[in-house]
Protein backbone atom coordinates (compact mmCIF):
# COMPACT_ATOMS: atom_id res chain seq x y z
CA UNK A 1 0.00 0.00 0.00
CA UNK A 2 2.77 2.38 0.93
CA UNK A 3 5.80 2.83 -1.22
CA UNK A 4 8.77 4.48 0.46
CA UNK A 5 12.42 4.68 -0.53
CA UNK A 6 13.92 3.37 2.70
CA UNK A 7 17.48 3.30 1.48
CA UNK A 8 19.35 6.40 2.49
CA UNK A 9 16.43 7.82 4.53
CA UNK A 10 16.54 7.97 8.32
CA UNK A 11 13.75 6.29 10.31
CA UNK A 12 12.57 9.55 11.90
CA UNK A 13 12.05 10.98 8.40
CA UNK A 14 10.00 7.95 7.33
CA UNK A 15 7.87 8.15 10.51
CA UNK A 16 7.23 11.84 9.96
CA UNK A 17 6.10 11.23 6.40
CA UNK A 18 3.66 8.51 7.50
CA UNK A 19 2.18 10.73 10.25
CA UNK A 20 1.80 13.62 7.83
CA UNK A 21 -0.02 11.44 5.30
CA UNK A 22 -2.23 9.94 7.99
CA UNK A 23 -3.25 13.34 9.34
CA UNK A 24 -4.55 14.23 5.87
CA UNK A 25 -6.34 10.96 5.04
CA UNK A 26 -7.29 9.13 8.27
CA UNK A 27 -9.49 10.64 11.01
CA UNK A 28 -9.21 8.94 14.38
CA UNK A 29 -12.06 9.81 16.77
CA UNK A 30 -11.48 9.34 20.48
CA UNK A 31 -14.55 11.24 21.64
CA UNK A 32 -16.67 8.06 21.93
CA UNK A 33 -16.51 5.70 24.89
CA UNK A 34 -13.40 3.45 25.05
CA UNK A 35 -15.13 0.54 23.30
CA UNK A 36 -16.14 2.64 20.25
CA UNK A 37 -13.80 3.66 17.45
CA UNK A 38 -15.01 5.42 14.33
CA UNK A 39 -12.71 5.56 11.30
CA UNK A 40 -13.73 7.81 8.41
CA UNK A 41 -12.15 6.89 5.10
CA UNK A 42 -12.72 9.33 2.27
CA UNK A 43 -13.66 7.88 -1.09
CA UNK A 44 -11.80 10.58 -2.93
CA UNK A 45 -8.75 12.78 -2.58
CA UNK A 46 -8.59 15.69 -0.22
CA UNK A 47 -8.88 18.27 -2.99
CA UNK A 48 -11.93 16.55 -4.52
CA UNK A 49 -13.51 16.23 -1.09
CA UNK A 50 -13.11 19.94 -0.42
CA UNK A 51 -14.63 20.78 -3.84
CA UNK A 52 -17.82 18.71 -3.42
CA UNK A 53 -18.16 18.65 0.36
CA UNK A 54 -21.34 20.73 0.12
CA UNK A 55 -23.02 18.16 -2.15
CA UNK A 56 -21.73 14.67 -1.18
CA UNK A 57 -21.34 13.65 2.49
CA UNK A 58 -18.37 11.61 3.62
CA UNK A 59 -18.77 7.85 3.58
CA UNK A 60 -18.08 6.59 7.09
CA UNK A 61 -17.54 3.14 8.46
CA UNK A 62 -18.40 2.47 12.10
CA UNK A 63 -16.48 -0.25 13.88
CA UNK A 64 -17.82 -1.43 17.24
CA UNK A 65 -15.91 -3.80 19.47
CA UNK A 66 -17.60 -6.97 20.66
CA UNK A 67 -19.33 -7.05 24.06
CA UNK A 68 -16.82 -9.60 25.37
CA UNK A 69 -14.04 -7.02 25.15
CA UNK A 70 -16.02 -4.51 27.22
CA UNK A 71 -15.57 -4.24 30.97
CA UNK A 72 -18.06 -6.18 33.07
CA UNK A 73 -19.47 -3.01 34.62
CA UNK A 74 -20.41 -1.61 31.21
CA UNK A 75 -22.24 -4.69 29.79
CA UNK A 76 -25.57 -3.57 31.24
CA UNK A 77 -25.29 -0.14 29.66
CA UNK A 78 -26.74 0.43 26.17
CA UNK A 79 -24.21 0.68 23.38
CA UNK A 80 -24.46 3.80 21.26
CA UNK A 81 -22.40 4.69 18.21
CA UNK A 82 -23.12 8.41 18.58
CA UNK A 83 -22.46 10.90 21.35
CA UNK A 84 -25.64 12.64 22.51
CA UNK A 85 -25.38 16.41 22.70
CA UNK A 86 -24.71 17.88 26.08
CA UNK A 87 -27.81 19.70 27.29
CA UNK A 88 -28.58 21.45 30.53
CA UNK A 89 -31.76 20.21 32.17
CA UNK A 90 -34.13 22.97 33.31
CA UNK A 91 -36.87 22.06 35.77
CA UNK A 92 -40.15 23.89 35.00
CA UNK A 93 -41.67 25.75 37.95
CA UNK A 94 -44.76 24.30 39.56
CA UNK A 95 -47.99 25.41 37.86
CA UNK A 96 -50.20 27.68 39.90
CA UNK A 97 -53.75 26.61 40.63
CA UNK A 98 -55.27 29.50 38.72
CA UNK A 99 -53.35 28.42 35.62
CA UNK A 100 -55.07 25.04 35.55
CA UNK A 101 -57.51 25.02 32.60
CA UNK A 102 -61.17 24.71 33.56
CA UNK A 103 -62.72 21.55 32.16
CA UNK A 104 -66.53 21.70 32.13
CA UNK A 105 -67.75 18.39 33.46
CA UNK A 106 -71.17 16.83 32.86
CA UNK A 107 -72.61 18.23 36.10
CA UNK A 108 -71.66 21.81 35.27
CA UNK A 109 -72.94 21.41 31.71
CA UNK A 110 -76.29 20.15 33.00
CA UNK A 111 -76.57 23.07 35.43
CA UNK A 112 -75.86 25.54 32.63
CA UNK A 113 -78.56 23.94 30.50
CA UNK A 114 -81.06 24.23 33.36
CA UNK A 115 -80.11 27.87 33.90
CA UNK A 116 -80.60 28.72 30.22
CA UNK A 117 -84.00 27.02 30.26
CA UNK A 118 -85.07 28.98 33.36
CA UNK A 119 -83.98 32.26 31.78
CA UNK A 120 -85.92 31.39 28.63
CA UNK A 121 -89.06 30.53 30.61
CA UNK A 122 -88.70 33.68 32.70
CA UNK A 123 -88.61 35.84 29.57
CA UNK A 124 -91.73 34.14 28.28
CA UNK A 125 -93.54 34.70 31.59
CA UNK A 126 -92.55 38.36 31.66
CA UNK A 127 -93.75 38.79 28.07
CA UNK A 128 -97.09 37.13 28.87
CA UNK A 129 -97.51 39.32 31.94
CA UNK A 130 -96.75 42.50 29.99
CA UNK A 131 -99.19 41.52 27.23
CA UNK A 132 -101.95 40.79 29.75
CA UNK A 133 -101.30 44.06 31.59
CA UNK A 134 -101.33 46.09 28.39
CA UNK A 135 -104.57 44.44 27.33
CA UNK A 136 -106.18 45.21 30.69
CA UNK A 137 -104.99 48.82 30.62
CA UNK A 138 -106.17 49.18 27.03
CA UNK A 139 -109.62 47.88 27.92
CA UNK A 140 -110.00 50.49 30.66
CA UNK A 141 -109.86 53.23 28.04
CA UNK A 142 -112.93 52.08 26.11
CA UNK A 143 -115.47 51.42 28.91
CA UNK A 144 -117.55 53.66 31.15
CA UNK A 145 -116.71 54.37 34.78
CA UNK A 146 -119.00 52.32 37.05
CA UNK A 147 -122.20 53.76 35.60
CA UNK A 148 -121.49 57.26 36.92
CA UNK A 149 -122.02 58.80 33.49
CA UNK A 150 -118.34 59.75 33.06
CA UNK A 151 -116.63 58.79 29.83
CA UNK A 152 -113.00 57.91 29.53
CA UNK A 153 -110.95 59.94 27.06
CA UNK A 154 -111.50 59.22 23.39
CA UNK A 155 -108.34 57.36 22.39
CA UNK A 156 -106.97 57.10 18.85
CA UNK A 157 -104.18 54.56 18.42
CA UNK A 158 -101.90 54.66 15.38
CA UNK A 159 -102.74 54.36 12.53
CA UNK A 160 -106.47 54.97 13.19
CA UNK A 161 -108.05 57.79 11.24
CA UNK A 162 -109.03 60.71 13.46
CA UNK A 163 -112.70 61.35 12.70
CA UNK A 164 -114.09 63.02 15.82
CA UNK A 165 -112.31 65.08 18.46
CA UNK A 166 -113.86 65.56 21.90
CA UNK A 167 -112.43 68.21 24.19
CA UNK A 168 -108.74 69.19 24.29
CA UNK A 169 -106.34 66.88 22.46
CA UNK A 170 -103.23 65.27 23.98
CA UNK A 171 -100.43 63.53 22.08
CA UNK A 172 -98.37 60.96 24.01
CA UNK A 173 -94.86 61.56 22.68
CA UNK A 174 -92.03 59.60 24.20
CA UNK A 175 -90.10 56.37 24.36
CA UNK A 176 -91.35 53.37 22.39
CA UNK A 177 -88.01 51.89 21.26
CA UNK A 178 -89.50 49.28 18.91
CA UNK A 179 -91.99 48.31 21.66
CA UNK A 180 -89.20 47.48 24.14
CA UNK A 181 -89.69 50.57 26.33
CA UNK A 182 -91.95 50.49 29.37
CA UNK A 183 -95.65 50.70 28.44
CA UNK A 184 -96.07 54.13 30.00
CA UNK A 185 -98.71 55.25 27.47
CA UNK A 186 -101.33 52.83 28.80
CA UNK A 187 -100.66 53.89 32.38
CA UNK A 188 -100.96 57.53 31.37
CA UNK A 189 -104.30 56.90 29.66
CA UNK A 190 -105.58 55.03 32.71
CA UNK A 191 -104.83 58.00 34.95
CA UNK A 192 -106.90 60.31 32.75
CA UNK A 193 -110.08 58.37 33.52
CA UNK A 194 -113.16 60.57 33.60
CA UNK A 195 -111.54 63.54 31.84
CA UNK A 196 -113.28 64.75 28.70
CA UNK A 197 -110.48 64.88 26.12
CA UNK A 198 -109.03 63.12 23.10
CA UNK A 199 -105.73 61.24 23.26
CA UNK A 200 -103.44 60.35 20.36
CA UNK A 201 -101.41 57.24 21.19
CA UNK A 202 -98.66 56.43 18.63
CA UNK A 203 -97.81 53.09 20.23
CA UNK A 204 -99.46 50.26 18.35
CA UNK A 205 -100.48 47.14 20.19
CA UNK A 206 -98.54 45.13 17.62
CA UNK A 207 -95.52 46.47 15.79
CA UNK A 208 -93.09 44.78 13.44
CA UNK A 209 -89.57 45.89 14.43
CA UNK A 210 -88.17 44.48 11.18
CA UNK A 211 -89.85 47.06 8.96
CA UNK A 212 -87.53 48.79 6.53
CA UNK A 213 -86.53 52.24 7.77
CA UNK A 214 -87.35 53.84 4.45
CA UNK A 215 -90.01 56.08 2.94
CA UNK A 216 -90.59 53.32 0.41
CA UNK A 217 -92.05 51.12 3.17
CA UNK A 218 -95.77 52.00 3.24
CA UNK A 219 -96.44 50.88 6.82
CA UNK A 220 -93.39 52.69 8.18
CA UNK A 221 -94.25 55.86 6.26
CA UNK A 222 -97.87 55.71 7.44
CA UNK A 223 -96.72 55.51 11.07
CA UNK A 224 -94.35 58.47 10.82
CA UNK A 225 -96.84 60.66 8.96
CA UNK A 226 -99.58 59.81 11.49
CA UNK A 227 -97.35 60.86 14.39
CA UNK A 228 -96.34 64.16 12.78
CA UNK A 229 -99.92 65.06 11.81
CA UNK A 230 -101.33 64.29 15.27
CA UNK A 231 -98.62 66.30 17.02
CA UNK A 232 -99.45 69.25 14.79
CA UNK A 233 -103.12 68.86 15.69
CA UNK A 234 -102.66 68.27 19.45
CA UNK A 235 -103.20 70.98 22.06
CA UNK A 236 -100.79 69.32 24.51
CA UNK A 237 -97.77 67.08 23.87
CA UNK A 238 -96.86 64.94 26.89
CA UNK A 239 -93.28 63.70 26.43
CA UNK A 240 -91.71 61.00 28.59
CA UNK A 241 -88.14 59.69 28.22
CA UNK A 242 -87.71 56.11 29.43
CA UNK A 243 -84.35 56.34 31.28
CA UNK A 244 -83.26 52.88 30.10
CA UNK A 245 -83.61 53.64 26.38
CA UNK A 246 -81.85 55.79 23.78
CA UNK A 247 -85.13 57.17 22.32
CA UNK A 248 -83.64 58.88 19.24
CA UNK A 249 -87.09 59.61 17.72
CA UNK A 250 -88.26 61.28 20.94
CA UNK A 251 -85.16 63.50 20.90
CA UNK A 252 -85.94 64.34 17.27
CA UNK A 253 -89.54 65.27 18.12
CA UNK A 254 -88.32 67.43 21.00
CA UNK A 255 -86.31 69.44 18.51
CA UNK A 256 -89.14 69.65 15.96
CA UNK A 257 -91.83 70.84 18.41
CA UNK A 258 -89.66 72.74 20.89
CA UNK A 259 -91.23 76.03 19.71
CA UNK A 260 -94.75 74.72 19.02
CA UNK A 261 -97.52 76.84 20.58
CA UNK A 262 -101.07 75.73 21.45
CA UNK A 263 -104.39 77.57 21.36
CA UNK A 264 -103.60 79.37 24.61
CA UNK A 265 -100.36 80.82 23.21
CA UNK A 266 -98.19 78.63 25.45
CA UNK A 267 -95.82 75.79 24.67
CA UNK A 268 -97.48 72.52 23.72
CA UNK A 269 -94.76 70.38 25.23
CA UNK A 270 -94.61 69.16 28.83
CA UNK A 271 -91.48 67.03 29.34
CA UNK A 272 -90.45 64.49 31.95
CA UNK A 273 -86.86 63.23 31.60
CA UNK A 274 -85.54 61.19 34.59
CA UNK A 275 -81.94 61.53 35.67
CA UNK A 276 -80.56 58.18 34.37
CA UNK A 277 -81.43 59.13 30.78
CA UNK A 278 -78.20 59.30 28.79
CA UNK A 279 -78.94 62.74 27.27
CA UNK A 280 -80.76 64.35 30.15
CA UNK A 281 -78.46 67.37 30.06
CA UNK A 282 -79.33 68.13 26.43
CA UNK A 283 -83.05 67.81 27.19
CA UNK A 284 -82.78 70.13 30.19
CA UNK A 285 -80.93 72.82 28.23
CA UNK A 286 -83.37 72.70 25.30
CA UNK A 287 -86.36 72.98 27.66
CA UNK A 288 -84.78 75.89 29.49
CA UNK A 289 -83.82 77.67 26.26
CA UNK A 290 -87.33 77.49 24.76
CA UNK A 291 -89.42 77.78 27.92
CA UNK A 292 -90.78 74.22 27.92
CA UNK A 293 -92.32 73.09 31.24
CA UNK A 294 -90.55 70.16 32.90
CA UNK A 295 -92.12 67.62 35.26
CA UNK A 296 -90.23 66.25 38.25
CA UNK A 297 -91.97 62.86 38.38
CA UNK A 298 -94.34 60.79 36.27
CA UNK A 299 -97.21 61.74 38.59
CA UNK A 300 -96.25 65.38 38.15
CA UNK A 301 -96.38 64.91 34.37
CA UNK A 302 -99.91 63.47 34.56
CA UNK A 303 -101.09 66.22 36.92
CA UNK A 304 -99.58 68.92 34.69
CA UNK A 305 -101.42 67.55 31.66
CA UNK A 306 -104.67 67.40 33.63
CA UNK A 307 -104.26 71.01 34.70
CA UNK A 308 -103.53 72.00 31.11
CA UNK A 309 -106.69 70.24 29.90
CA UNK A 310 -108.82 72.01 32.51
CA UNK A 311 -107.23 75.33 31.54
CA UNK A 312 -108.02 74.70 27.87
CA UNK A 313 -111.61 73.79 28.72
CA UNK A 314 -112.08 77.30 30.11
CA UNK A 315 -114.32 78.34 33.02
CA UNK A 316 -116.76 75.57 32.26
CA UNK A 317 -113.98 73.03 32.34
CA UNK A 318 -112.64 74.36 35.64
CA UNK A 319 -116.13 74.41 37.13
CA UNK A 320 -116.76 70.87 35.92
CA UNK A 321 -113.45 69.69 37.38
CA UNK A 322 -114.26 71.31 40.73
CA UNK A 323 -117.71 69.73 40.75
CA UNK A 324 -116.23 66.31 40.00
CA UNK A 325 -113.75 66.71 42.86
CA UNK A 326 -116.58 67.58 45.25
CA UNK A 327 -118.53 64.54 44.10
CA UNK A 328 -115.51 62.32 44.65
CA UNK A 329 -115.02 63.72 48.16
CA UNK A 330 -118.71 63.17 48.92
CA UNK A 331 -118.50 59.59 47.68
CA UNK A 332 -115.43 58.96 49.82
CA UNK A 333 -117.28 60.35 52.86
CA UNK A 334 -120.29 58.14 52.22
CA UNK A 335 -118.03 55.13 51.81
CA UNK A 336 -116.31 55.87 55.11
CA UNK A 337 -119.71 56.14 56.84
CA UNK A 338 -120.75 52.78 55.41
CA UNK A 339 -117.53 51.21 56.63
CA UNK A 340 -118.09 52.71 60.10
CA UNK A 341 -121.64 51.36 60.28
CA UNK A 342 -120.44 47.94 59.17
CA UNK A 343 -117.74 47.90 61.86
CA UNK A 344 -120.35 48.93 64.46
CA UNK A 345 -122.64 46.09 63.41
CA UNK A 346 -119.76 43.61 63.61
CA UNK A 347 -118.97 44.86 67.13
CA UNK A 348 -122.59 44.45 68.28
CA UNK A 349 -122.69 40.95 66.82
CA UNK A 350 -119.52 39.96 68.66
CA UNK A 351 -120.98 41.35 71.89
CA UNK A 352 -124.15 39.29 71.47
CA UNK A 353 -122.11 36.14 70.84
CA UNK A 354 -120.12 36.80 74.02
CA UNK A 355 -123.30 37.18 76.09
CA UNK A 356 -124.68 33.93 74.70
CA UNK A 357 -121.51 32.09 75.65
CA UNK A 358 -121.73 33.41 79.24
CA UNK A 359 -125.33 32.15 79.59
Coordinates of C-alpha atoms in Angstrom, one line a residue:
X1 CA 0.0 0.0 0.0
X2 CA 2.8 2.4 0.9
X3 CA 5.8 2.8 -1.2
X4 CA 8.8 4.5 0.5
X5 CA 12.4 4.7 -0.5
X6 CA 13.9 3.4 2.7
X7 CA 17.5 3.3 1.5
X8 CA 19.3 6.4 2.5
X9 CA 16.4 7.8 4.5
X10 CA 16.5 8.0 8.3
X11 CA 13.7 6.3 10.3
X12 CA 12.6 9.5 11.9
X13 CA 12.1 11.0 8.4
X14 CA 10.0 8.0 7.3
X15 CA 7.9 8.1 10.5
X16 CA 7.2 11.8 10.0
X17 CA 6.1 11.2 6.4
X18 CA 3.7 8.5 7.5
X19 CA 2.2 10.7 10.2
X20 CA 1.8 13.6 7.8
X21 CA 0.0 11.4 5.3
X22 CA -2.2 9.9 8.0
X23 CA -3.2 13.3 9.3
X24 CA -4.5 14.2 5.9
X25 CA -6.3 11.0 5.0
X26 CA -7.3 9.1 8.3
X27 CA -9.5 10.6 11.0
X28 CA -9.2 8.9 14.4
X29 CA -12.1 9.8 16.8
X30 CA -11.5 9.3 20.5
X31 CA -14.6 11.2 21.6
X32 CA -16.7 8.1 21.9
X33 CA -16.5 5.7 24.9
X34 CA -13.4 3.5 25.1
X35 CA -15.1 0.5 23.3
X36 CA -16.1 2.6 20.2
X37 CA -13.8 3.7 17.4
X38 CA -15.0 5.4 14.3
X39 CA -12.7 5.6 11.3
X40 CA -13.7 7.8 8.4
X41 CA -12.1 6.9 5.1
X42 CA -12.7 9.3 2.3
X43 CA -13.7 7.9 -1.1
X44 CA -11.8 10.6 -2.9
X45 CA -8.8 12.8 -2.6
X46 CA -8.6 15.7 -0.2
X47 CA -8.9 18.3 -3.0
X48 CA -11.9 16.6 -4.5
X49 CA -13.5 16.2 -1.1
X50 CA -13.1 19.9 -0.4
X51 CA -14.6 20.8 -3.8
X52 CA -17.8 18.7 -3.4
X53 CA -18.2 18.7 0.4
X54 CA -21.3 20.7 0.1
X55 CA -23.0 18.2 -2.1
X56 CA -21.7 14.7 -1.2
X57 CA -21.3 13.6 2.5
X58 CA -18.4 11.6 3.6
X59 CA -18.8 7.8 3.6
X60 CA -18.1 6.6 7.1
X61 CA -17.5 3.1 8.5
X62 CA -18.4 2.5 12.1
X63 CA -16.5 -0.3 13.9
X64 CA -17.8 -1.4 17.2
X65 CA -15.9 -3.8 19.5
X66 CA -17.6 -7.0 20.7
X67 CA -19.3 -7.0 24.1
X68 CA -16.8 -9.6 25.4
X69 CA -14.0 -7.0 25.1
X70 CA -16.0 -4.5 27.2
X71 CA -15.6 -4.2 31.0
X72 CA -18.1 -6.2 33.1
X73 CA -19.5 -3.0 34.6
X74 CA -20.4 -1.6 31.2
X75 CA -22.2 -4.7 29.8
X76 CA -25.6 -3.6 31.2
X77 CA -25.3 -0.1 29.7
X78 CA -26.7 0.4 26.2
X79 CA -24.2 0.7 23.4
X80 CA -24.5 3.8 21.3
X81 CA -22.4 4.7 18.2
X82 CA -23.1 8.4 18.6
X83 CA -22.5 10.9 21.3
X84 CA -25.6 12.6 22.5
X85 CA -25.4 16.4 22.7
X86 CA -24.7 17.9 26.1
X87 CA -27.8 19.7 27.3
X88 CA -28.6 21.5 30.5
X89 CA -31.8 20.2 32.2
X90 CA -34.1 23.0 33.3
X91 CA -36.9 22.1 35.8
X92 CA -40.2 23.9 35.0
X93 CA -41.7 25.7 38.0
X94 CA -44.8 24.3 39.6
X95 CA -48.0 25.4 37.9
X96 CA -50.2 27.7 39.9
X97 CA -53.8 26.6 40.6
X98 CA -55.3 29.5 38.7
X99 CA -53.4 28.4 35.6
X100 CA -55.1 25.0 35.5
X101 CA -57.5 25.0 32.6
X102 CA -61.2 24.7 33.6
X103 CA -62.7 21.6 32.2
X104 CA -66.5 21.7 32.1
X105 CA -67.7 18.4 33.5
X106 CA -71.2 16.8 32.9
X107 CA -72.6 18.2 36.1
X108 CA -71.7 21.8 35.3
X109 CA -72.9 21.4 31.7
X110 CA -76.3 20.1 33.0
X111 CA -76.6 23.1 35.4
X112 CA -75.9 25.5 32.6
X113 CA -78.6 23.9 30.5
X114 CA -81.1 24.2 33.4
X115 CA -80.1 27.9 33.9
X116 CA -80.6 28.7 30.2
X117 CA -84.0 27.0 30.3
X118 CA -85.1 29.0 33.4
X119 CA -84.0 32.3 31.8
X120 CA -85.9 31.4 28.6
X121 CA -89.1 30.5 30.6
X122 CA -88.7 33.7 32.7
X123 CA -88.6 35.8 29.6
X124 CA -91.7 34.1 28.3
X125 CA -93.5 34.7 31.6
X126 CA -92.5 38.4 31.7
X127 CA -93.8 38.8 28.1
X128 CA -97.1 37.1 28.9
X129 CA -97.5 39.3 31.9
X130 CA -96.7 42.5 30.0
X131 CA -99.2 41.5 27.2
X132 CA -101.9 40.8 29.8
X133 CA -101.3 44.1 31.6
X134 CA -101.3 46.1 28.4
X135 CA -104.6 44.4 27.3
X136 CA -106.2 45.2 30.7
X137 CA -105.0 48.8 30.6
X138 CA -106.2 49.2 27.0
X139 CA -109.6 47.9 27.9
X140 CA -110.0 50.5 30.7
X141 CA -109.9 53.2 28.0
X142 CA -112.9 52.1 26.1
X143 CA -115.5 51.4 28.9
X144 CA -117.6 53.7 31.2
X145 CA -116.7 54.4 34.8
X146 CA -119.0 52.3 37.1
X147 CA -122.2 53.8 35.6
X148 CA -121.5 57.3 36.9
X149 CA -122.0 58.8 33.5
X150 CA -118.3 59.7 33.1
X151 CA -116.6 58.8 29.8
X152 CA -113.0 57.9 29.5
X153 CA -110.9 59.9 27.1
X154 CA -111.5 59.2 23.4
X155 CA -108.3 57.4 22.4
X156 CA -107.0 57.1 18.9
X157 CA -104.2 54.6 18.4
X158 CA -101.9 54.7 15.4
X159 CA -102.7 54.4 12.5
X160 CA -106.5 55.0 13.2
X161 CA -108.1 57.8 11.2
X162 CA -109.0 60.7 13.5
X163 CA -112.7 61.4 12.7
X164 CA -114.1 63.0 15.8
X165 CA -112.3 65.1 18.5
X166 CA -113.9 65.6 21.9
X167 CA -112.4 68.2 24.2
X168 CA -108.7 69.2 24.3
X169 CA -106.3 66.9 22.5
X170 CA -103.2 65.3 24.0
X171 CA -100.4 63.5 22.1
X172 CA -98.4 61.0 24.0
X173 CA -94.9 61.6 22.7
X174 CA -92.0 59.6 24.2
X175 CA -90.1 56.4 24.4
X176 CA -91.3 53.4 22.4
X177 CA -88.0 51.9 21.3
X178 CA -89.5 49.3 18.9
X179 CA -92.0 48.3 21.7
X180 CA -89.2 47.5 24.1
X181 CA -89.7 50.6 26.3
X182 CA -92.0 50.5 29.4
X183 CA -95.7 50.7 28.4
X184 CA -96.1 54.1 30.0
X185 CA -98.7 55.2 27.5
X186 CA -101.3 52.8 28.8
X187 CA -100.7 53.9 32.4
X188 CA -101.0 57.5 31.4
X189 CA -104.3 56.9 29.7
X190 CA -105.6 55.0 32.7
X191 CA -104.8 58.0 34.9
X192 CA -106.9 60.3 32.7
X193 CA -110.1 58.4 33.5
X194 CA -113.2 60.6 33.6
X195 CA -111.5 63.5 31.8
X196 CA -113.3 64.8 28.7
X197 CA -110.5 64.9 26.1
X198 CA -109.0 63.1 23.1
X199 CA -105.7 61.2 23.3
X200 CA -103.4 60.4 20.4
X201 CA -101.4 57.2 21.2
X202 CA -98.7 56.4 18.6
X203 CA -97.8 53.1 20.2
X204 CA -99.5 50.3 18.4
X205 CA -100.5 47.1 20.2
X206 CA -98.5 45.1 17.6
X207 CA -95.5 46.5 15.8
X208 CA -93.1 44.8 13.4
X209 CA -89.6 45.9 14.4
X210 CA -88.2 44.5 11.2
X211 CA -89.8 47.1 9.0
X212 CA -87.5 48.8 6.5
X213 CA -86.5 52.2 7.8
X214 CA -87.4 53.8 4.4
X215 CA -90.0 56.1 2.9
X216 CA -90.6 53.3 0.4
X217 CA -92.1 51.1 3.2
X218 CA -95.8 52.0 3.2
X219 CA -96.4 50.9 6.8
X220 CA -93.4 52.7 8.2
X221 CA -94.3 55.9 6.3
X222 CA -97.9 55.7 7.4
X223 CA -96.7 55.5 11.1
X224 CA -94.3 58.5 10.8
X225 CA -96.8 60.7 9.0
X226 CA -99.6 59.8 11.5
X227 CA -97.4 60.9 14.4
X228 CA -96.3 64.2 12.8
X229 CA -99.9 65.1 11.8
X230 CA -101.3 64.3 15.3
X231 CA -98.6 66.3 17.0
X232 CA -99.4 69.2 14.8
X233 CA -103.1 68.9 15.7
X234 CA -102.7 68.3 19.4
X235 CA -103.2 71.0 22.1
X236 CA -100.8 69.3 24.5
X237 CA -97.8 67.1 23.9
X238 CA -96.9 64.9 26.9
X239 CA -93.3 63.7 26.4
X240 CA -91.7 61.0 28.6
X241 CA -88.1 59.7 28.2
X242 CA -87.7 56.1 29.4
X243 CA -84.4 56.3 31.3
X244 CA -83.3 52.9 30.1
X245 CA -83.6 53.6 26.4
X246 CA -81.9 55.8 23.8
X247 CA -85.1 57.2 22.3
X248 CA -83.6 58.9 19.2
X249 CA -87.1 59.6 17.7
X250 CA -88.3 61.3 20.9
X251 CA -85.2 63.5 20.9
X252 CA -85.9 64.3 17.3
X253 CA -89.5 65.3 18.1
X254 CA -88.3 67.4 21.0
X255 CA -86.3 69.4 18.5
X256 CA -89.1 69.6 16.0
X257 CA -91.8 70.8 18.4
X258 CA -89.7 72.7 20.9
X259 CA -91.2 76.0 19.7
X260 CA -94.8 74.7 19.0
X261 CA -97.5 76.8 20.6
X262 CA -101.1 75.7 21.4
X263 CA -104.4 77.6 21.4
X264 CA -103.6 79.4 24.6
X265 CA -100.4 80.8 23.2
X266 CA -98.2 78.6 25.5
X267 CA -95.8 75.8 24.7
X268 CA -97.5 72.5 23.7
X269 CA -94.8 70.4 25.2
X270 CA -94.6 69.2 28.8
X271 CA -91.5 67.0 29.3
X272 CA -90.4 64.5 31.9
X273 CA -86.9 63.2 31.6
X274 CA -85.5 61.2 34.6
X275 CA -81.9 61.5 35.7
X276 CA -80.6 58.2 34.4
X277 CA -81.4 59.1 30.8
X278 CA -78.2 59.3 28.8
X279 CA -78.9 62.7 27.3
X280 CA -80.8 64.4 30.2
X281 CA -78.5 67.4 30.1
X282 CA -79.3 68.1 26.4
X283 CA -83.1 67.8 27.2
X284 CA -82.8 70.1 30.2
X285 CA -80.9 72.8 28.2
X286 CA -83.4 72.7 25.3
X287 CA -86.4 73.0 27.7
X288 CA -84.8 75.9 29.5
X289 CA -83.8 77.7 26.3
X290 CA -87.3 77.5 24.8
X291 CA -89.4 77.8 27.9
X292 CA -90.8 74.2 27.9
X293 CA -92.3 73.1 31.2
X294 CA -90.6 70.2 32.9
X295 CA -92.1 67.6 35.3
X296 CA -90.2 66.2 38.3
X297 CA -92.0 62.9 38.4
X298 CA -94.3 60.8 36.3
X299 CA -97.2 61.7 38.6
X300 CA -96.3 65.4 38.1
X301 CA -96.4 64.9 34.4
X302 CA -99.9 63.5 34.6
X303 CA -101.1 66.2 36.9
X304 CA -99.6 68.9 34.7
X305 CA -101.4 67.6 31.7
X306 CA -104.7 67.4 33.6
X307 CA -104.3 71.0 34.7
X308 CA -103.5 72.0 31.1
X309 CA -106.7 70.2 29.9
X310 CA -108.8 72.0 32.5
X311 CA -107.2 75.3 31.5
X312 CA -108.0 74.7 27.9
X313 CA -111.6 73.8 28.7
X314 CA -112.1 77.3 30.1
X315 CA -114.3 78.3 33.0
X316 CA -116.8 75.6 32.3
X317 CA -114.0 73.0 32.3
X318 CA -112.6 74.4 35.6
X319 CA -116.1 74.4 37.1
X320 CA -116.8 70.9 35.9
X321 CA -113.5 69.7 37.4
X322 CA -114.3 71.3 40.7
X323 CA -117.7 69.7 40.8
X324 CA -116.2 66.3 40.0
X325 CA -113.7 66.7 42.9
X326 CA -116.6 67.6 45.2
X327 CA -118.5 64.5 44.1
X328 CA -115.5 62.3 44.7
X329 CA -115.0 63.7 48.2
X330 CA -118.7 63.2 48.9
X331 CA -118.5 59.6 47.7
X332 CA -115.4 59.0 49.8
X333 CA -117.3 60.3 52.9
X334 CA -120.3 58.1 52.2
X335 CA -118.0 55.1 51.8
X336 CA -116.3 55.9 55.1
X337 CA -119.7 56.1 56.8
X338 CA -120.8 52.8 55.4
X339 CA -117.5 51.2 56.6
X340 CA -118.1 52.7 60.1
X341 CA -121.6 51.4 60.3
X342 CA -120.4 47.9 59.2
X343 CA -117.7 47.9 61.9
X344 CA -120.4 48.9 64.5
X345 CA -122.6 46.1 63.4
X346 CA -119.8 43.6 63.6
X347 CA -119.0 44.9 67.1
X348 CA -122.6 44.5 68.3
X349 CA -122.7 41.0 66.8
X350 CA -119.5 40.0 68.7
X351 CA -121.0 41.4 71.9
X352 CA -124.2 39.3 71.5
X353 CA -122.1 36.1 70.8
X354 CA -120.1 36.8 74.0
X355 CA -123.3 37.2 76.1
X356 CA -124.7 33.9 74.7
X357 CA -121.5 32.1 75.6
X358 CA -121.7 33.4 79.2
X359 CA -125.3 32.2 79.6

